[in-house]
């Protein structure tokens, strides 16, 4: 536990200094606040909160976990941590906890535009979605040798996860494919602020995505470890 | 403290270490000399339990290296050539991470930084440090939790002479404190200056082992004394009573400018044993 807290502390110290990752966490919450308050045209209710929150889940945790892990691998600081007695699972839990906490903070900022009765449901969905996204990012981070490879692998995954809910709104064909992606089901669920919209299929997609992310994560970890 | 017997290690069928035998006593500086690719880093990784081995035995602190626990690792400090530092962190913040892991009080951080001469750079970001300062920051990280055994893999590689000297001084201070130091280098002057015992490693085999002076004397085949006179003349005397008398007379007459014995340096010994140079040209 002590080492997990050390990793979380280390990451918090790095937050302000690591601009590319910081931007990921700030961009959508800030954009949500601005758009929700500044744009006054005939739009569906809370359109930007619902849209940007799904994009946020598909982007920030994924980018953060992949880039943090791959950077530590590239710069050989991860090896130093392992040699100092930090176990791989402690490191990964520490990183995941840090990212999740920041994502929840960002989500809380977005939730300020929501009616108070919807906030617990919204935060639960954001929390669950962030976990799936963190696992996918960690797979990429573990698999990639360095940051450049990590970015190359991360970009297409990030585009699919974060942009498919938006594109699905404008194109039925894309929607037919996007419905198998957890961020699209998240969008559907958050749109109605209940599981009713997504139905059994939506729940299945969420769980299937989570299971695939978990299996991929363990496969990547078994194959590559943290070396 | 460290005992290796017949260590064997292969990568993809290629033997990288073969029959490595050595004993390192407490409080000793042991130097492993060899050119790049000789197997120095692999041996460190094996002894510190980072890497398994195919045969033989590596015992450290009375325990097989592969059985080392996290608690055992606290008594070992490792500075590898390729280990990184957190670039965005200051020197202090870099050490804070490891102070938290080792449970070392934060007070030790400034002590360690002062020890390696980084007192004025405590708030400086690691990315702004020179190569020598980064090496010293790594040393501070190694020393902070006061480990019993220090593994230093090419600690002065690529550093300017001044930074190297500073690191040598720190290593010798640690020896005085009773630490056991395992040093790898391909710099024979460094090995001669610091080490009590050196092992010459070539293509995964130890070709000879002993005190640096002993090794140099052992391979002194010429056994002569060269005298340079103030007349510009160079005279080479075979070692012996008669030569001693003649050299004594020359010294008495005030003609001698320099006098040297013919024992080789470690570089020449290595070259003789392997046909290779220690340092890359």
Short mmCIF file of C-alpha atoms in Angstrom, two decimals:
data_model
loop_
_atom_site.label_atom_id
_atom_site.label_comp_id
_atom_site.label_asym_id
_atom_site.label_seq_id
_atom_site.Cartn_x
_atom_site.Cartn_y
_atom_site.Cartn_z
CA UNK A 1 0.00 0.00 0.00
CA UNK A 2 2.87 2.35 0.88
CA UNK A 3 4.36 1.99 -2.58
CA UNK A 4 1.00 2.58 -4.26
CA UNK A 5 0.63 5.83 -2.32
CA UNK A 6 4.20 6.77 -3.26
CA UNK A 7 3.39 6.31 -6.95
CA UNK A 8 0.21 8.37 -6.60
CA UNK A 9 2.16 11.12 -4.78
CA UNK A 10 4.84 11.06 -7.46
CA UNK A 11 2.22 11.46 -10.17
CA UNK A 12 0.49 14.34 -8.40
CA UNK A 13 3.85 16.09 -8.11
CA UNK A 14 4.25 15.63 -11.85
CA UNK A 15 0.74 16.76 -12.80
CA UNK A 16 1.42 20.46 -13.24
CA UNK A 17 4.78 19.81 -14.91
CA UNK A 18 3.54 17.22 -17.39
CA UNK A 19 1.68 19.62 -19.69
CA UNK A 20 0.56 17.17 -22.42
CA UNK A 21 -1.16 14.96 -19.84
CA UNK A 22 -2.51 17.93 -17.87
CA UNK A 23 -4.16 19.31 -21.01
CA UNK A 24 -5.95 16.00 -21.51
CA UNK A 25 -7.50 16.28 -18.07
CA UNK A 26 -8.44 19.95 -18.35
CA UNK A 27 -9.51 20.32 -21.97
CA UNK A 28 -12.98 18.76 -21.94
CA UNK A 29 -14.11 19.96 -18.50
CA UNK A 30 -13.12 23.54 -19.41
CA UNK A 31 -14.71 23.25 -22.85
CA UNK A 32 -17.90 21.90 -21.26
CA UNK A 33 -18.14 24.84 -18.89
CA UNK A 34 -17.52 27.35 -21.66
CA UNK A 35 -19.86 25.78 -24.22
CA UNK A 36 -22.68 25.10 -21.78
CA UNK A 37 -22.61 28.65 -20.51
CA UNK A 38 -21.66 30.60 -23.62
CA UNK A 39 -23.63 28.98 -26.44
CA UNK A 40 -27.23 30.06 -26.40
CA UNK A 41 -28.83 28.48 -29.46
CA UNK A 42 -31.53 25.87 -29.85
CA UNK A 43 -29.63 22.74 -28.80
CA UNK A 44 -30.74 19.59 -27.03
CA UNK A 45 -30.59 19.97 -23.27
CA UNK A 46 -27.12 19.59 -21.78
CA UNK A 47 -25.80 18.61 -25.21
CA UNK A 48 -22.19 19.58 -24.52
CA UNK A 49 -21.95 17.90 -21.12
CA UNK A 50 -23.20 14.63 -22.56
CA UNK A 51 -21.09 14.81 -25.71
CA UNK A 52 -17.85 16.00 -24.13
CA UNK A 53 -18.07 13.64 -21.18
CA UNK A 54 -18.01 10.64 -23.52
CA UNK A 55 -15.16 12.12 -25.51
CA UNK A 56 -13.37 12.79 -22.23
CA UNK A 57 -13.68 9.18 -21.13
CA UNK A 58 -12.41 7.97 -24.49
CA UNK A 59 -9.45 10.29 -24.52
CA UNK A 60 -8.01 11.47 -21.19
CA UNK A 61 -7.56 8.18 -19.26
CA UNK A 62 -6.35 6.38 -22.36
CA UNK A 63 -3.77 8.99 -23.31
CA UNK A 64 -2.62 9.52 -19.73
CA UNK A 65 -2.06 5.86 -18.87
CA UNK A 66 -0.38 5.01 -22.18
CA UNK A 67 1.94 8.01 -22.11
CA UNK A 68 2.88 7.79 -18.42
CA UNK A 69 3.79 4.09 -18.64
CA UNK A 70 5.62 4.35 -21.96
CA UNK A 71 7.57 7.41 -20.80
CA UNK A 72 8.76 5.62 -17.66
CA UNK A 73 9.78 2.65 -19.79
CA UNK A 74 11.62 4.80 -22.31
CA UNK A 75 13.50 6.80 -19.68
CA UNK A 76 14.31 3.73 -17.59
CA UNK A 77 12.80 5.23 -14.46
CA UNK A 78 10.38 2.31 -14.26
CA UNK A 79 13.32 -0.06 -13.95
CA UNK A 80 14.71 2.03 -11.09
CA UNK A 81 11.36 1.84 -9.31
CA UNK A 82 11.27 -1.95 -9.75
CA UNK A 83 14.83 -2.22 -8.43
CA UNK A 84 13.86 -0.12 -5.43
CA UNK A 85 11.27 -2.75 -4.56
CA UNK A 86 8.10 -1.42 -6.19
CA UNK A 87 6.17 -4.36 -7.59
CA UNK A 88 4.60 -4.10 -11.06
CA UNK A 89 1.05 -4.39 -9.73
CA UNK A 90 1.76 -1.64 -7.16
CA UNK A 91 3.00 0.64 -9.91
CA UNK A 92 0.04 -0.06 -12.18
CA UNK A 93 -2.51 0.38 -9.40
CA UNK A 94 -0.82 3.65 -8.39
CA UNK A 95 -0.93 5.02 -11.93
CA UNK A 96 -4.51 3.84 -12.49
CA UNK A 97 -5.67 5.35 -9.18
CA UNK A 98 -4.04 8.67 -9.98
CA UNK A 99 -5.61 8.86 -13.43
CA UNK A 100 -9.00 7.77 -12.12
CA UNK A 101 -8.95 10.42 -9.39
CA UNK A 102 -8.13 13.15 -11.91
CA UNK A 103 -10.79 11.88 -14.31
CA UNK A 104 -13.35 11.95 -11.55
CA UNK A 105 -12.30 15.49 -10.66
CA UNK A 106 -12.73 16.50 -14.31
CA UNK A 107 -16.09 14.72 -14.43
CA UNK A 108 -17.17 16.55 -11.28
CA UNK A 109 -16.43 19.84 -13.02
CA UNK A 110 -18.56 18.74 -15.98
CA UNK A 111 -21.31 17.58 -13.65
CA UNK A 112 -21.77 21.09 -12.29
CA UNK A 113 -23.99 21.78 -15.30
CA UNK A 114 -26.26 18.81 -14.51
CA UNK A 115 -29.32 18.73 -12.24
CA UNK A 116 -28.18 17.49 -8.84
CA UNK A 117 -30.30 14.31 -8.99
CA UNK A 118 -28.42 13.19 -12.13
CA UNK A 119 -24.95 13.72 -10.71
CA UNK A 120 -24.51 10.35 -8.89
CA UNK A 121 -25.55 8.40 -11.99
CA UNK A 122 -23.36 10.52 -14.24
CA UNK A 123 -20.33 10.12 -11.94
CA UNK A 124 -20.86 6.35 -11.72
CA UNK A 125 -20.92 6.03 -15.49
CA UNK A 126 -17.87 8.27 -15.85
CA UNK A 127 -16.02 6.24 -13.23
CA UNK A 128 -16.81 2.94 -14.93
CA UNK A 129 -15.94 4.27 -18.40
CA UNK A 130 -12.66 5.71 -17.13
CA UNK A 131 -11.62 2.33 -15.73
CA UNK A 132 -12.13 0.62 -19.11
CA UNK A 133 -10.22 3.40 -20.82
CA UNK A 134 -7.36 3.21 -18.29
CA UNK A 135 -7.00 -0.53 -18.96
CA UNK A 136 -6.85 0.03 -22.72
CA UNK A 137 -4.25 2.80 -22.26
CA UNK A 138 -2.22 0.60 -19.94
CA UNK A 139 -2.22 -2.17 -22.59
CA UNK A 140 -0.75 0.30 -25.06
CA UNK A 141 1.78 1.60 -22.53
CA UNK A 142 2.90 -1.90 -21.63
CA UNK A 143 3.07 -3.01 -25.23
CA UNK A 144 4.92 0.05 -26.59
CA UNK A 145 8.69 0.23 -26.28
CA UNK A 146 8.75 4.01 -26.13
CA UNK A 147 6.56 7.08 -26.29
CA UNK A 148 6.67 7.33 -30.07
CA UNK A 149 5.33 3.80 -30.54
CA UNK A 150 2.80 4.46 -27.78
CA UNK A 151 1.49 7.58 -29.58
CA UNK A 152 1.23 5.70 -32.88
CA UNK A 153 -0.78 2.92 -31.27
CA UNK A 154 -2.83 5.25 -29.10
CA UNK A 155 -4.04 7.67 -31.80
CA UNK A 156 -6.36 5.36 -33.79
CA UNK A 157 -7.79 3.83 -30.59
CA UNK A 158 -8.37 7.28 -29.13
CA UNK A 159 -10.06 8.51 -32.34
CA UNK A 160 -12.43 5.55 -32.34
CA UNK A 161 -13.28 5.79 -28.65
CA UNK A 162 -13.71 9.53 -28.41
CA UNK A 163 -15.13 10.50 -31.79
CA UNK A 164 -17.44 7.61 -32.60
CA UNK A 165 -20.25 8.87 -30.27
CA UNK A 166 -20.22 12.22 -32.03
CA UNK A 167 -20.02 10.80 -35.56
CA UNK A 168 -22.74 8.29 -34.73
CA UNK A 169 -25.12 11.19 -34.18
CA UNK A 170 -24.77 12.31 -37.78
CA UNK A 171 -24.41 9.02 -39.65
CA UNK A 172 -26.52 5.88 -39.19
CA UNK A 173 -23.94 3.59 -40.75
CA UNK A 174 -21.32 4.76 -38.28
CA UNK A 175 -23.83 4.34 -35.47
CA UNK A 176 -24.30 0.66 -36.42
CA UNK A 177 -20.59 0.09 -35.85
CA UNK A 178 -20.14 2.55 -32.99
CA UNK A 179 -22.82 0.84 -30.88
CA UNK A 180 -20.24 -1.88 -30.13
CA UNK A 181 -17.90 0.68 -28.60
CA UNK A 182 -18.33 1.40 -24.88
CA UNK A 183 -18.14 5.18 -25.27
CA UNK A 184 -21.17 5.10 -27.60
CA UNK A 185 -23.14 3.09 -25.04
CA UNK A 186 -21.96 5.53 -22.40
CA UNK A 187 -23.34 8.35 -24.54
CA UNK A 188 -26.67 6.60 -24.94
CA UNK A 189 -26.85 5.95 -21.20
CA UNK A 190 -25.84 9.46 -20.20
CA UNK A 191 -28.31 10.94 -22.72
CA UNK A 192 -31.20 9.46 -20.77
CA UNK A 193 -29.45 9.48 -17.42
CA UNK A 194 -30.64 5.90 -16.92
CA UNK A 195 -29.87 2.40 -18.20
CA UNK A 196 -33.22 2.30 -19.98
CA UNK A 197 -31.92 3.92 -23.18
CA UNK A 198 -29.03 1.55 -23.54
CA UNK A 199 -31.03 -1.50 -22.50
CA UNK A 200 -29.65 -4.99 -22.15
CA UNK A 201 -27.58 -4.62 -25.32
CA UNK A 202 -25.87 -1.52 -23.97
CA UNK A 203 -25.04 -3.23 -20.70
CA UNK A 204 -23.65 -6.22 -22.61
CA UNK A 205 -21.45 -3.93 -24.73
CA UNK A 206 -20.12 -2.15 -21.64
CA UNK A 207 -19.28 -5.43 -19.92
CA UNK A 208 -17.86 -6.98 -23.09
CA UNK A 209 -15.64 -3.94 -23.66
CA UNK A 210 -14.49 -4.09 -20.04
CA UNK A 211 -13.76 -7.82 -20.34
CA UNK A 212 -11.83 -7.39 -23.59
CA UNK A 213 -9.81 -4.52 -22.08
CA UNK A 214 -9.02 -6.63 -19.03
CA UNK A 215 -8.01 -9.69 -21.06
CA UNK A 216 -5.86 -7.56 -23.39
CA UNK A 217 -4.24 -5.92 -20.37
CA UNK A 218 -3.31 -9.23 -18.75
CA UNK A 219 -2.10 -10.63 -22.08
CA UNK A 220 0.10 -7.58 -22.66
CA UNK A 221 1.40 -7.72 -19.09
CA UNK A 222 2.16 -11.44 -19.29
CA UNK A 223 3.91 -11.07 -22.61
CA UNK A 224 5.87 -7.89 -21.99
CA UNK A 225 5.80 -7.27 -18.23
CA UNK A 226 6.98 -3.79 -17.31
CA UNK A 227 10.50 -4.17 -18.69
CA UNK B 1 29.61 -10.78 0.96
CA UNK B 2 29.41 -11.77 -2.74
CA UNK B 3 30.43 -15.23 -3.94
CA UNK B 4 30.07 -16.44 -7.53
CA UNK B 5 30.83 -20.01 -8.58
CA UNK B 6 30.72 -21.15 -12.17
CA UNK B 7 28.02 -18.74 -13.35
CA UNK B 8 26.78 -19.52 -16.84
CA UNK B 9 24.40 -17.39 -18.87
CA UNK B 10 23.27 -17.59 -22.48
CA UNK B 11 20.96 -15.41 -24.55
CA UNK B 12 19.27 -17.12 -27.51
CA UNK B 13 21.85 -19.89 -27.50
CA UNK B 14 24.79 -17.48 -27.38
CA UNK B 15 26.93 -17.84 -24.27
CA UNK B 16 27.52 -14.44 -22.65
CA UNK B 17 28.97 -15.59 -19.31
CA UNK B 18 30.96 -18.73 -18.78
CA UNK B 19 32.34 -20.19 -15.55
CA UNK B 20 32.47 -16.94 -13.59
CA UNK B 21 34.18 -17.47 -10.23
CA UNK B 22 34.89 -14.68 -7.76
CA UNK B 23 34.76 -13.76 -4.10
CA UNK B 24 34.22 -10.21 -2.90
CA UNK B 25 34.85 -9.47 0.75
CA UNK B 26 33.16 -6.89 2.96
CA UNK B 27 34.44 -3.33 2.64
CA UNK B 28 36.25 -3.99 -0.61
CA UNK B 29 36.09 -2.15 -3.91
CA UNK B 30 35.92 -4.80 -6.58
CA UNK B 31 36.40 -3.75 -10.17
CA UNK B 32 35.16 -5.69 -13.15
CA UNK B 33 37.10 -4.59 -16.19
CA UNK B 34 36.23 -5.43 -19.71
CA UNK B 35 35.42 -3.88 -23.04
CA UNK B 36 31.83 -3.12 -24.07
CA UNK B 37 29.91 -6.34 -24.61
CA UNK B 38 32.17 -8.40 -22.33
CA UNK B 39 29.23 -9.25 -20.02
CA UNK B 40 29.79 -6.77 -17.17
CA UNK B 41 26.23 -5.46 -16.96
CA UNK B 42 24.80 -8.98 -17.35
CA UNK B 43 26.88 -10.11 -14.38
CA UNK B 44 25.64 -7.19 -12.24
CA UNK B 45 22.06 -8.00 -13.19
CA UNK B 46 22.59 -11.63 -12.18
CA UNK B 47 24.21 -10.81 -8.84
CA UNK B 48 21.50 -8.29 -7.98
CA UNK B 49 18.74 -10.72 -8.83
CA UNK B 50 17.43 -8.81 -11.84
CA UNK B 51 18.30 -11.64 -14.19
CA UNK B 52 18.31 -15.41 -13.81
CA UNK B 53 21.27 -17.59 -14.70
CA UNK B 54 21.58 -20.95 -16.42
CA UNK B 55 24.19 -22.56 -14.17
CA UNK B 56 26.42 -22.06 -11.14
CA UNK B 57 25.69 -20.06 -8.06
CA UNK B 58 25.64 -16.36 -7.17
CA UNK B 59 25.46 -15.74 -3.44
CA UNK B 60 25.02 -12.25 -2.05
CA UNK B 61 24.51 -11.49 1.65
CA UNK B 62 24.41 -15.28 2.25
CA UNK B 63 21.50 -15.73 -0.13
CA UNK B 64 21.21 -16.99 -3.71
CA UNK B 65 20.72 -13.92 -5.90
CA UNK B 66 17.51 -15.28 -7.41
CA UNK B 67 16.00 -15.60 -3.90
CA UNK B 68 16.58 -11.96 -2.92
CA UNK B 69 13.52 -10.36 -1.38
CA UNK B 70 12.38 -6.76 -1.39
CA UNK B 71 13.87 -6.33 2.09
CA UNK B 72 17.23 -7.68 0.84
CA UNK B 73 17.12 -5.19 -2.02
CA UNK B 74 17.06 -2.36 0.50
CA UNK B 75 20.62 -3.29 1.41
CA UNK B 76 21.70 -3.03 -2.19
CA UNK B 77 22.21 0.23 -4.06
CA UNK B 78 22.43 0.03 -7.82
CA UNK B 79 23.51 2.69 -10.27
CA UNK B 80 23.30 1.37 -13.80
CA UNK B 81 24.58 3.26 -16.79
CA UNK B 82 21.12 3.42 -18.36
CA UNK B 83 19.05 4.15 -15.26
CA UNK B 84 16.99 7.30 -15.64
CA UNK B 85 15.96 10.22 -13.49
CA UNK B 86 12.65 12.10 -13.51
CA UNK B 87 13.49 14.94 -15.86
CA UNK B 88 10.63 17.23 -14.85
CA UNK B 89 11.39 16.87 -11.14
CA UNK B 90 13.92 18.86 -9.16
CA UNK B 91 16.82 16.97 -7.57
CA UNK B 92 14.98 17.01 -4.24
CA UNK B 93 11.72 15.73 -5.74
CA UNK B 94 13.61 12.97 -7.55
CA UNK B 95 14.97 11.77 -4.23
CA UNK B 96 11.64 12.24 -2.43
CA UNK B 97 10.14 9.46 -4.56
CA UNK B 98 12.78 7.02 -3.34
CA UNK B 99 12.78 8.33 0.21
CA UNK B 100 9.06 7.44 0.29
CA UNK B 101 9.76 3.97 -1.09
CA UNK B 102 12.63 3.22 1.31
CA UNK B 103 10.98 4.95 4.25
CA UNK B 104 13.97 7.27 4.54
CA UNK B 105 13.37 10.59 6.33
CA UNK B 106 13.34 13.61 4.00
CA UNK B 107 16.22 15.06 6.01
CA UNK B 108 18.49 12.52 4.35
CA UNK B 109 17.77 14.06 0.94
CA UNK B 110 19.73 17.25 1.45
CA UNK B 111 22.45 15.22 3.18
CA UNK B 112 22.80 12.96 0.13
CA UNK B 113 22.73 15.85 -2.31
CA UNK B 114 25.39 17.65 -0.31
CA UNK B 115 27.51 14.51 -0.26
CA UNK B 116 27.57 14.34 -4.07
CA UNK B 117 28.13 18.07 -4.47
CA UNK B 118 24.63 18.99 -5.62
CA UNK B 119 23.84 21.22 -2.66
CA UNK B 120 23.38 24.25 -4.92
CA UNK B 121 21.20 22.37 -7.37
CA UNK B 122 18.55 21.03 -5.00
CA UNK B 123 15.75 22.97 -6.70
CA UNK B 124 17.15 22.61 -10.20
CA UNK B 125 15.11 20.50 -12.57
CA UNK B 126 16.87 17.25 -13.53
CA UNK B 127 16.46 18.13 -17.20
CA UNK B 128 18.72 21.16 -16.64
CA UNK B 129 21.55 19.13 -15.12
CA UNK B 130 24.74 18.31 -16.99
CA UNK B 131 25.64 14.67 -17.60
CA UNK B 132 28.05 14.71 -14.66
CA UNK B 133 25.43 16.23 -12.35
CA UNK B 134 22.87 13.64 -13.43
CA UNK B 135 25.37 10.90 -12.60
CA UNK B 136 25.86 12.47 -9.18
CA UNK B 137 22.10 12.68 -8.69
CA UNK B 138 21.92 8.97 -9.41
CA UNK B 139 24.67 8.39 -6.87
CA UNK B 140 22.77 10.45 -4.30
CA UNK B 141 19.75 8.23 -4.94
CA UNK B 142 21.90 5.14 -4.38
CA UNK B 143 23.50 6.46 -1.19
CA UNK B 144 20.37 7.93 0.37
CA UNK B 145 19.16 4.76 2.07
CA UNK B 146 22.71 3.75 3.12
CA UNK B 147 22.90 0.32 1.46
CA UNK B 148 25.60 -2.15 2.49
CA UNK B 149 26.56 -3.09 -1.06
CA UNK B 150 26.85 -0.66 -3.96
CA UNK B 151 26.80 -1.73 -7.59
CA UNK B 152 28.09 1.01 -9.84
CA UNK B 153 27.94 0.24 -13.52
CA UNK B 154 30.33 2.53 -15.40
CA UNK B 155 29.68 5.43 -13.00
CA UNK B 156 31.99 7.82 -14.84
CA UNK B 157 31.23 6.76 -18.40
CA UNK B 158 31.25 9.80 -20.68
CA UNK B 159 32.05 12.27 -17.91
CA UNK B 160 34.69 14.97 -17.94
CA UNK B 161 37.79 14.41 -15.77
CA UNK B 162 36.59 16.82 -13.07
CA UNK B 163 33.23 15.10 -12.64
CA UNK B 164 34.96 11.70 -12.71
CA UNK B 165 37.35 12.81 -9.97
CA UNK B 166 34.43 14.02 -7.85
CA UNK B 167 32.74 10.64 -8.20
CA UNK B 168 35.98 8.79 -7.39
CA UNK B 169 36.26 10.79 -4.19
CA UNK B 170 32.71 9.86 -3.19
CA UNK B 171 33.32 6.18 -3.93
CA UNK B 172 36.47 6.17 -1.80
CA UNK B 173 34.60 7.90 1.03
CA UNK B 174 31.96 5.17 0.91
CA UNK B 175 34.69 2.54 1.13
CA UNK B 176 36.02 4.26 4.25
CA UNK B 177 32.52 3.92 5.74
CA UNK B 178 32.84 0.16 5.22
CA UNK B 179 30.58 -0.28 2.20
CA UNK B 180 31.31 -3.02 -0.30
CA UNK B 181 31.49 -1.64 -3.81
CA UNK B 182 31.20 -3.54 -7.05
CA UNK B 183 32.34 -1.35 -9.89
CA UNK B 184 32.38 -2.02 -13.60
CA UNK B 185 34.49 0.09 -15.88
CA UNK B 186 36.52 -0.01 -19.03
CA UNK B 187 38.76 2.72 -17.69
CA UNK B 188 41.93 1.06 -16.39
CA UNK B 189 43.19 4.18 -14.62
CA UNK B 190 39.95 4.36 -12.68
CA UNK B 191 40.23 0.68 -11.77
CA UNK B 192 43.83 1.07 -10.65
CA UNK B 193 43.03 4.12 -8.55
CA UNK B 194 39.93 2.77 -6.83
CA UNK B 195 39.92 -1.00 -6.72
CA UNK B 196 41.37 -3.43 -4.19
CA UNK B 197 40.77 -6.30 -6.58
CA UNK B 198 40.07 -6.33 -10.29
CA UNK B 199 38.76 -9.08 -12.52
CA UNK B 200 39.50 -8.89 -16.22
CA UNK B 201 36.45 -10.01 -18.16
CA UNK B 202 36.62 -10.88 -21.83
CA UNK B 203 33.90 -12.50 -23.93
CA UNK B 204 32.11 -13.69 -20.80
CA UNK B 205 35.15 -15.25 -19.12
CA UNK B 206 37.37 -13.94 -16.33
CA UNK B 207 40.85 -14.10 -17.78
CA UNK B 208 42.62 -13.07 -14.57
CA UNK B 209 41.83 -11.66 -11.16
CA UNK B 210 43.88 -9.98 -8.45
CA UNK B 211 45.03 -6.70 -6.94
CA UNK B 212 45.86 -4.18 -9.69
CA UNK B 213 49.53 -3.86 -8.64
CA UNK B 214 49.89 -7.62 -8.33
CA UNK B 215 48.51 -8.16 -11.80
CA UNK B 216 50.83 -5.56 -13.26
CA UNK B 217 53.82 -7.16 -11.56
CA UNK B 218 52.73 -10.63 -12.64
CA UNK B 219 52.82 -9.66 -16.30
CA UNK B 220 56.07 -7.73 -16.08
CA UNK B 221 58.04 -9.96 -18.43
CA UNK B 222 60.81 -7.46 -19.14
CA UNK B 223 61.71 -6.79 -15.50
CA UNK B 224 63.86 -3.78 -16.35
CA UNK B 225 64.37 -0.28 -14.99
CA UNK B 226 64.53 2.63 -17.43
CA UNK B 227 66.51 5.71 -16.46
CA UNK B 228 66.37 9.02 -18.32
CA UNK B 229 69.46 11.17 -17.79
CA UNK B 230 69.71 14.94 -17.96
CA UNK B 231 72.05 14.45 -20.92
CA UNK B 232 69.04 13.15 -22.88
CA UNK B 233 70.30 9.59 -22.76
CA UNK B 234 67.90 6.68 -21.93
CA UNK B 235 69.36 3.61 -20.26
CA UNK B 236 67.54 0.34 -19.57
CA UNK B 237 68.88 -1.82 -16.73
CA UNK B 238 67.87 -5.44 -16.05
CA UNK B 239 66.62 -5.90 -12.49
CA UNK B 240 69.48 -7.07 -10.31
CA UNK B 241 72.13 -6.17 -7.78
CA UNK B 242 74.60 -4.84 -10.31
CA UNK B 243 71.95 -2.60 -11.91
CA UNK B 244 70.97 -1.32 -8.48
CA UNK B 245 74.54 -0.29 -7.79
CA UNK B 246 74.86 1.49 -11.16
CA UNK B 247 71.52 3.30 -10.78
CA UNK B 248 72.59 4.33 -7.27
CA UNK B 249 75.77 5.84 -8.69
CA UNK B 250 73.81 7.71 -11.37
CA UNK B 251 71.43 9.11 -8.78
CA UNK B 252 74.39 10.09 -6.63
CA UNK B 253 75.95 11.93 -9.53
CA UNK B 254 72.75 13.94 -10.00
CA UNK B 255 72.34 12.88 -13.63
CA UNK B 256 68.99 11.08 -13.26
CA UNK B 257 65.88 12.96 -14.41
CA UNK B 258 63.30 10.15 -14.36
CA UNK B 259 63.30 6.51 -13.36
CA UNK B 260 60.67 3.90 -14.24
CA UNK B 261 60.17 0.19 -13.71
CA UNK B 262 58.90 -1.84 -16.64
CA UNK B 263 55.71 -3.36 -15.20
CA UNK B 264 52.78 -2.87 -17.57
CA UNK B 265 49.53 -1.10 -16.75
CA UNK B 266 46.20 -2.89 -16.66
CA UNK B 267 45.50 -1.89 -20.24
CA UNK B 268 48.66 -3.64 -21.42
CA UNK B 269 47.93 -6.68 -19.25
CA UNK B 270 44.46 -6.92 -20.76
CA UNK B 271 45.87 -6.55 -24.24
CA UNK B 272 48.38 -9.30 -23.58
CA UNK B 273 45.74 -11.67 -22.23
CA UNK B 274 43.04 -11.05 -24.80
CA UNK B 275 44.60 -9.28 -27.75
CA UNK B 276 42.02 -6.53 -27.20
CA UNK B 277 42.07 -3.05 -25.78
CA UNK B 278 39.90 -2.19 -22.77
CA UNK B 279 38.87 1.24 -23.93
CA UNK B 280 37.28 1.87 -27.27
CA UNK B 281 39.37 4.10 -29.49
#
